[in-house]
PDB file of C-alpha atoms in Angstrom:
ATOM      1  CA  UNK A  11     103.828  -1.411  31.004  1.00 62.00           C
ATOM      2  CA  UNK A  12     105.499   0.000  28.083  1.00 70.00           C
ATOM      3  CA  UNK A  13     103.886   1.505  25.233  1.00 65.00           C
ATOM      4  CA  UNK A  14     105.366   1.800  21.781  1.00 69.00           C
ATOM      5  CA  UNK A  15     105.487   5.137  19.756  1.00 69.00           C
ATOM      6  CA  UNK A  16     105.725   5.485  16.212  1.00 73.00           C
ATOM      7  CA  UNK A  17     108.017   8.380  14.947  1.00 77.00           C
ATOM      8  CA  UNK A  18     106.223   8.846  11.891  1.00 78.00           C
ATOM      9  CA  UNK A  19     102.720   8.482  13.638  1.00 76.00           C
ATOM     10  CA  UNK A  20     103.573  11.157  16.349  1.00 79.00           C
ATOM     11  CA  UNK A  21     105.672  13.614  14.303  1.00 85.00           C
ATOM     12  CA  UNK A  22     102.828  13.761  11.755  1.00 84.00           C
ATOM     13  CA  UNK A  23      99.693  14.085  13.991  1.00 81.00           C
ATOM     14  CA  UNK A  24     101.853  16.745  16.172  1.00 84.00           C
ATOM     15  CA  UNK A  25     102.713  18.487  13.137  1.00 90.00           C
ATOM     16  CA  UNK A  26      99.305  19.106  11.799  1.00 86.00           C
ATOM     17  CA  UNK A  27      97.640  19.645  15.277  1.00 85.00           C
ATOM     18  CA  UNK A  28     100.045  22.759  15.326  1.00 90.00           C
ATOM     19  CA  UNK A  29      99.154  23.577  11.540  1.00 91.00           C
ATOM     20  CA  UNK A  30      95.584  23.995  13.070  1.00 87.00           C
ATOM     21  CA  UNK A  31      96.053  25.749  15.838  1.00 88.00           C
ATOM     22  CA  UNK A  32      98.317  28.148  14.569  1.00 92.00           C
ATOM     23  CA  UNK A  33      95.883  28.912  11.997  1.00 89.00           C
ATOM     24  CA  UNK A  34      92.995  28.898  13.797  1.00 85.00           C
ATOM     25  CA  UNK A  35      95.020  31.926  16.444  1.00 88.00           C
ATOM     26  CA  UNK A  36      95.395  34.039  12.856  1.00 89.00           C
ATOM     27  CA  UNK A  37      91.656  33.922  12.211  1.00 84.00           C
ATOM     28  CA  UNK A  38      90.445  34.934  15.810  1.00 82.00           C
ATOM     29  CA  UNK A  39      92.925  37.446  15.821  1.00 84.00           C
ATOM     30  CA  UNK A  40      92.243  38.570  12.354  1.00 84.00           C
ATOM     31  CA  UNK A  41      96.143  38.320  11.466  1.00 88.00           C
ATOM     32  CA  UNK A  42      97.558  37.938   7.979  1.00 89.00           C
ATOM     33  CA  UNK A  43      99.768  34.848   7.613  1.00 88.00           C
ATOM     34  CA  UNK A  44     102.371  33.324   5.306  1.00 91.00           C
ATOM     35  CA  UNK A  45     101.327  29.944   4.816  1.00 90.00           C
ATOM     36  CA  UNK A  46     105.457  28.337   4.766  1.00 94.00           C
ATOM     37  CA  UNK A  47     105.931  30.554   8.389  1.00 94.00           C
ATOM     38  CA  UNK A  48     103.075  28.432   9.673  1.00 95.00           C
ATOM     39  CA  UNK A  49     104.295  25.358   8.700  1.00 94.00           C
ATOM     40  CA  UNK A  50     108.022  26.516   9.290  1.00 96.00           C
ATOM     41  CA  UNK A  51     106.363  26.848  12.811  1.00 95.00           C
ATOM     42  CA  UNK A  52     104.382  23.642  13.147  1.00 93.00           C
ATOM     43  CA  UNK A  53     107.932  21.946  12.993  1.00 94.00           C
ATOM     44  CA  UNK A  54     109.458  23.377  15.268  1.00 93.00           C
ATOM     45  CA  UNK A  55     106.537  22.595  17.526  1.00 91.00           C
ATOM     46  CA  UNK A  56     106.698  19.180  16.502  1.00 90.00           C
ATOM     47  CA  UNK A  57     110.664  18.960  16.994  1.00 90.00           C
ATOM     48  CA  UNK A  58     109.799  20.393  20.488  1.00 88.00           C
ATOM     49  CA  UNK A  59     106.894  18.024  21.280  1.00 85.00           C
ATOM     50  CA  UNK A  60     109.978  15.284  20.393  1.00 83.00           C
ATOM     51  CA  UNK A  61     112.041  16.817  23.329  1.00 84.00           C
ATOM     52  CA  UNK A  62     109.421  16.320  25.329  1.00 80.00           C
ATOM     53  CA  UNK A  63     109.028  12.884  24.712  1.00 78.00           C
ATOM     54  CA  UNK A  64     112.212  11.974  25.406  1.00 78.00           C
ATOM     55  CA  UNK A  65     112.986  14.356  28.272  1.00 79.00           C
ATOM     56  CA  UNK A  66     111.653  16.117  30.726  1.00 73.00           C
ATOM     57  CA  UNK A  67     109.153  18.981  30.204  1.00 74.00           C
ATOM     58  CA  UNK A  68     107.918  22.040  32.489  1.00 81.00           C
ATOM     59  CA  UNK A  69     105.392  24.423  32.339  1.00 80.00           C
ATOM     60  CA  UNK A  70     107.804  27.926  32.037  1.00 83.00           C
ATOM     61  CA  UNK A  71     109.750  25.556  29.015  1.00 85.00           C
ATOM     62  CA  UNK A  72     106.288  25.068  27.225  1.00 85.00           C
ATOM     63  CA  UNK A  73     105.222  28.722  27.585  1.00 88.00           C
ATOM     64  CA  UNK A  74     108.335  29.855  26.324  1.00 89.00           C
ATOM     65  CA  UNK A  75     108.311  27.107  22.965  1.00 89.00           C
ATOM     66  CA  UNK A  76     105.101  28.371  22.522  1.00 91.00           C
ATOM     67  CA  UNK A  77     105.697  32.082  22.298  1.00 93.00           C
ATOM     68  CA  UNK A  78     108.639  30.916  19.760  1.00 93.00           C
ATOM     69  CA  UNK A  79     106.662  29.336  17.855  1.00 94.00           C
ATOM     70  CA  UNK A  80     104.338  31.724  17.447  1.00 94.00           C
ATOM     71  CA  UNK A  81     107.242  34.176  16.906  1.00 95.00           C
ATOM     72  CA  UNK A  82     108.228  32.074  13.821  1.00 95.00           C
ATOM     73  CA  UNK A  83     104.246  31.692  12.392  1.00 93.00           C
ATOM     74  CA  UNK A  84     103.543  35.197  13.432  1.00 93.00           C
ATOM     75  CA  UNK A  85     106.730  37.664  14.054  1.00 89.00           C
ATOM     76  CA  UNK A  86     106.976  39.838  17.272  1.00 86.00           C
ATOM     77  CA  UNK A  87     104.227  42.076  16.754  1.00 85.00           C
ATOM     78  CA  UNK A  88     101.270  41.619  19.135  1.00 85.00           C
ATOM     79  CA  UNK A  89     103.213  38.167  20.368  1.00 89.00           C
ATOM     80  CA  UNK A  90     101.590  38.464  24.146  1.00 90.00           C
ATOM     81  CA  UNK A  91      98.018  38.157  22.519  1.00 87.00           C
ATOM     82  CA  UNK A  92      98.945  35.999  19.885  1.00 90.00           C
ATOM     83  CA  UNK A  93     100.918  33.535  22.375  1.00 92.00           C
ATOM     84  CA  UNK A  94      97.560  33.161  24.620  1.00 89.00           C
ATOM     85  CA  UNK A  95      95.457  32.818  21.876  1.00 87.00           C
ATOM     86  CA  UNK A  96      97.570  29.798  20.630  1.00 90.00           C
ATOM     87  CA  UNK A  97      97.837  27.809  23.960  1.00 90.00           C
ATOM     88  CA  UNK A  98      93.838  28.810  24.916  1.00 86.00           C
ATOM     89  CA  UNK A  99      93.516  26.877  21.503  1.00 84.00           C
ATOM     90  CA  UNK A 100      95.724  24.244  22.268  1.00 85.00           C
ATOM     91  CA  UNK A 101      94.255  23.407  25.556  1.00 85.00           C
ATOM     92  CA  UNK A 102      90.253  23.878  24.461  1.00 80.00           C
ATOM     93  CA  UNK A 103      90.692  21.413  21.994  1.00 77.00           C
ATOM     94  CA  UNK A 104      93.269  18.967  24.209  1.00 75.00           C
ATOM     95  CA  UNK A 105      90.185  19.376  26.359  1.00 77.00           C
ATOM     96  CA  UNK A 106      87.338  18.226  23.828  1.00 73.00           C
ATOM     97  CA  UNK A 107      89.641  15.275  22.448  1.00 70.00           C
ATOM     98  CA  UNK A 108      90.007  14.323  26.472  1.00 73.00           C
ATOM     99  CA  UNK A 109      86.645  14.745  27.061  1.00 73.00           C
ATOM    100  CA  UNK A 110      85.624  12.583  23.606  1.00 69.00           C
ATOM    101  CA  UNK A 111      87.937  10.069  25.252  1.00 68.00           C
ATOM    102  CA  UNK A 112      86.138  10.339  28.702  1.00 69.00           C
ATOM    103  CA  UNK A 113      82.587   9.826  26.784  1.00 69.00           C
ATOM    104  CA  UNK A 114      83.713   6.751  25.053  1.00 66.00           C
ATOM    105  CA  UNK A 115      84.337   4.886  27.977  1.00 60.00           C
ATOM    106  CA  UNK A 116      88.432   4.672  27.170  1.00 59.00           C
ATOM    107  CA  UNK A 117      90.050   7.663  29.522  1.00 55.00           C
ATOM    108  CA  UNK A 118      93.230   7.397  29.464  1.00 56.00           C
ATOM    109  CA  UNK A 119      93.562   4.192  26.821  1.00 56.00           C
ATOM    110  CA  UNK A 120      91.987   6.190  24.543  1.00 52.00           C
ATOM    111  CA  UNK A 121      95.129   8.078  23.374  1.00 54.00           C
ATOM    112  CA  UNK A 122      96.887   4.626  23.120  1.00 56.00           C
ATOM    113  CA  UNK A 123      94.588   2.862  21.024  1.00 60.00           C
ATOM    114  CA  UNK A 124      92.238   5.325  19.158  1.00 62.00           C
ATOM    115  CA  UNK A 125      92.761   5.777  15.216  1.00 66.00           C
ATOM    116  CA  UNK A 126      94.276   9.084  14.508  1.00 65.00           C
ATOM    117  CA  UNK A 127      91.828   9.897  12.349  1.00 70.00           C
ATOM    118  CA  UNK A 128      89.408   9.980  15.270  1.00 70.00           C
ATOM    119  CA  UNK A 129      91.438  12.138  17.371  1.00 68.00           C
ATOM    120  CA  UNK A 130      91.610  14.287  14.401  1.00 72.00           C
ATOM    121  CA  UNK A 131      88.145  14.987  13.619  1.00 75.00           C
ATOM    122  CA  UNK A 132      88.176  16.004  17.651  1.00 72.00           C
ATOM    123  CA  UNK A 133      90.947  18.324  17.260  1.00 72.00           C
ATOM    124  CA  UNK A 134      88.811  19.932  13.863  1.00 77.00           C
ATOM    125  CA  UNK A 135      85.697  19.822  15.980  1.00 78.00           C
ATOM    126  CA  UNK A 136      87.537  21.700  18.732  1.00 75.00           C
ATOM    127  CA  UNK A 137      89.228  24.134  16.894  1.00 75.00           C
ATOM    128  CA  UNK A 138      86.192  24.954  14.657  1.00 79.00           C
ATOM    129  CA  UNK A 139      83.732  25.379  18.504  1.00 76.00           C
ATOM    130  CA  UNK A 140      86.666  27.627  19.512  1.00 74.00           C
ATOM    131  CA  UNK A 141      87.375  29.652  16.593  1.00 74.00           C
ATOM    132  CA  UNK A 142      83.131  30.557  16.548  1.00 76.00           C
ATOM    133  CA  UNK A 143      83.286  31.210  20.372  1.00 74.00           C
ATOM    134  CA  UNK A 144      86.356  33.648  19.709  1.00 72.00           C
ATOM    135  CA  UNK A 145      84.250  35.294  16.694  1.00 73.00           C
ATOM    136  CA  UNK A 146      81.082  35.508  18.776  1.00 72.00           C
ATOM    137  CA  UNK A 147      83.265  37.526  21.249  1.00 70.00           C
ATOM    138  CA  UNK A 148      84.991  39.588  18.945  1.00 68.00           C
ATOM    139  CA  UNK A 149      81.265  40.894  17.630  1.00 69.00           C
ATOM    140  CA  UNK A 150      79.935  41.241  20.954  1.00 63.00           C
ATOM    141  CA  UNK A 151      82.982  43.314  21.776  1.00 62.00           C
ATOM    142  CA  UNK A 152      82.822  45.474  18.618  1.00 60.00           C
ATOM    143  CA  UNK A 153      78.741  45.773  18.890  1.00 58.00           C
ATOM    144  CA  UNK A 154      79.424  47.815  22.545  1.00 56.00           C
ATOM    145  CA  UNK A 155      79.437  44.227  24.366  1.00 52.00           C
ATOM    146  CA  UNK A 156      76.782  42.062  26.070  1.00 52.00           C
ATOM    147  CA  UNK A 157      75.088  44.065  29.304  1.00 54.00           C
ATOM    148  CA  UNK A 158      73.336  43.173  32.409  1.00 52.00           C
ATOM    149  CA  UNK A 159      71.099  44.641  34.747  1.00 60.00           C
ATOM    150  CA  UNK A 160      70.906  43.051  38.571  1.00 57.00           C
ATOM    151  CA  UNK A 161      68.146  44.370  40.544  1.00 65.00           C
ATOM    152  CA  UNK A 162      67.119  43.286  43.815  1.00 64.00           C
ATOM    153  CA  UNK A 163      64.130  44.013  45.811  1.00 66.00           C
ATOM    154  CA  UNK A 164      61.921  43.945  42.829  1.00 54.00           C
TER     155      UNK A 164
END
């Protein structure tokens, strides 16, 4: 089986699928951005997502692109949070698109054949569901948090 990837296709969809993370880690974290260090960012994640492609990848290698790249967006301050915050993102949303994928019948076709635009309005669906879920934490945290009370025995 082979399967055919465009450059222009891939560089561009990687490209803005960092733009949207990386922005959507500055509003759940509250942190001021320069708009050209995001994008400055978003291509050097999508020069790394090339190296990927045509090599191998591991797990520490795409931990430590990711904390650069956040580096770039972001600068060293708070990099830890802002590092998790950016592959949480990342993977909820690599998670809806998968599971859009999974509902449509396609699995693992899907990401050969679906229109980019589709995958797209996943990745904005994602990243708008995560962004809330990180803002509805953020007030419960700041309100004193959400508490409960176990009894037993009545």
């Amino acid at each position: 089986m082979t399967i055919t990837v465009y450059a222009d296709i891939y560089f561009f969809i990687n490209f803005l699928f960092d733009t949207i993370f990386l922005f959507v880690t500055a509003r759940i974290l509250n942190i001021p951005f320069k708009s050209y260090r995001i994008l400055l960012a978003s291509a050097a994640g999508t020069v790394y997502g090339f190296v990927c492609l045509v090599t191998v990848s591991i797990l520490p290698f795409h931990i430590g692109a990711a904390a650069v790249i956040c580096l770039i967006a972001f600068g060293r301050k708070r990099i830890f949070a802002v590092t998790s915050i950016f592959l949480l993102t990342s993977a909820a949303c690599g998670g809806v698109v998968y599971g859009a994928a999974h509902l449509i019948g396609k699995n693992e076709q899907f990401f050969y054949n679906a229109k980019w635009q589709g995958v797209l309005l996943c990745v904005f669906i994602a990243a708008a569901l995560t962004a809330g879920y990180f803002y509805v934490c953020r007030k419960n945290s700041a309100a004193g948090g959400i508490h409960a009370y176990i009894t037993a025995g009545g």
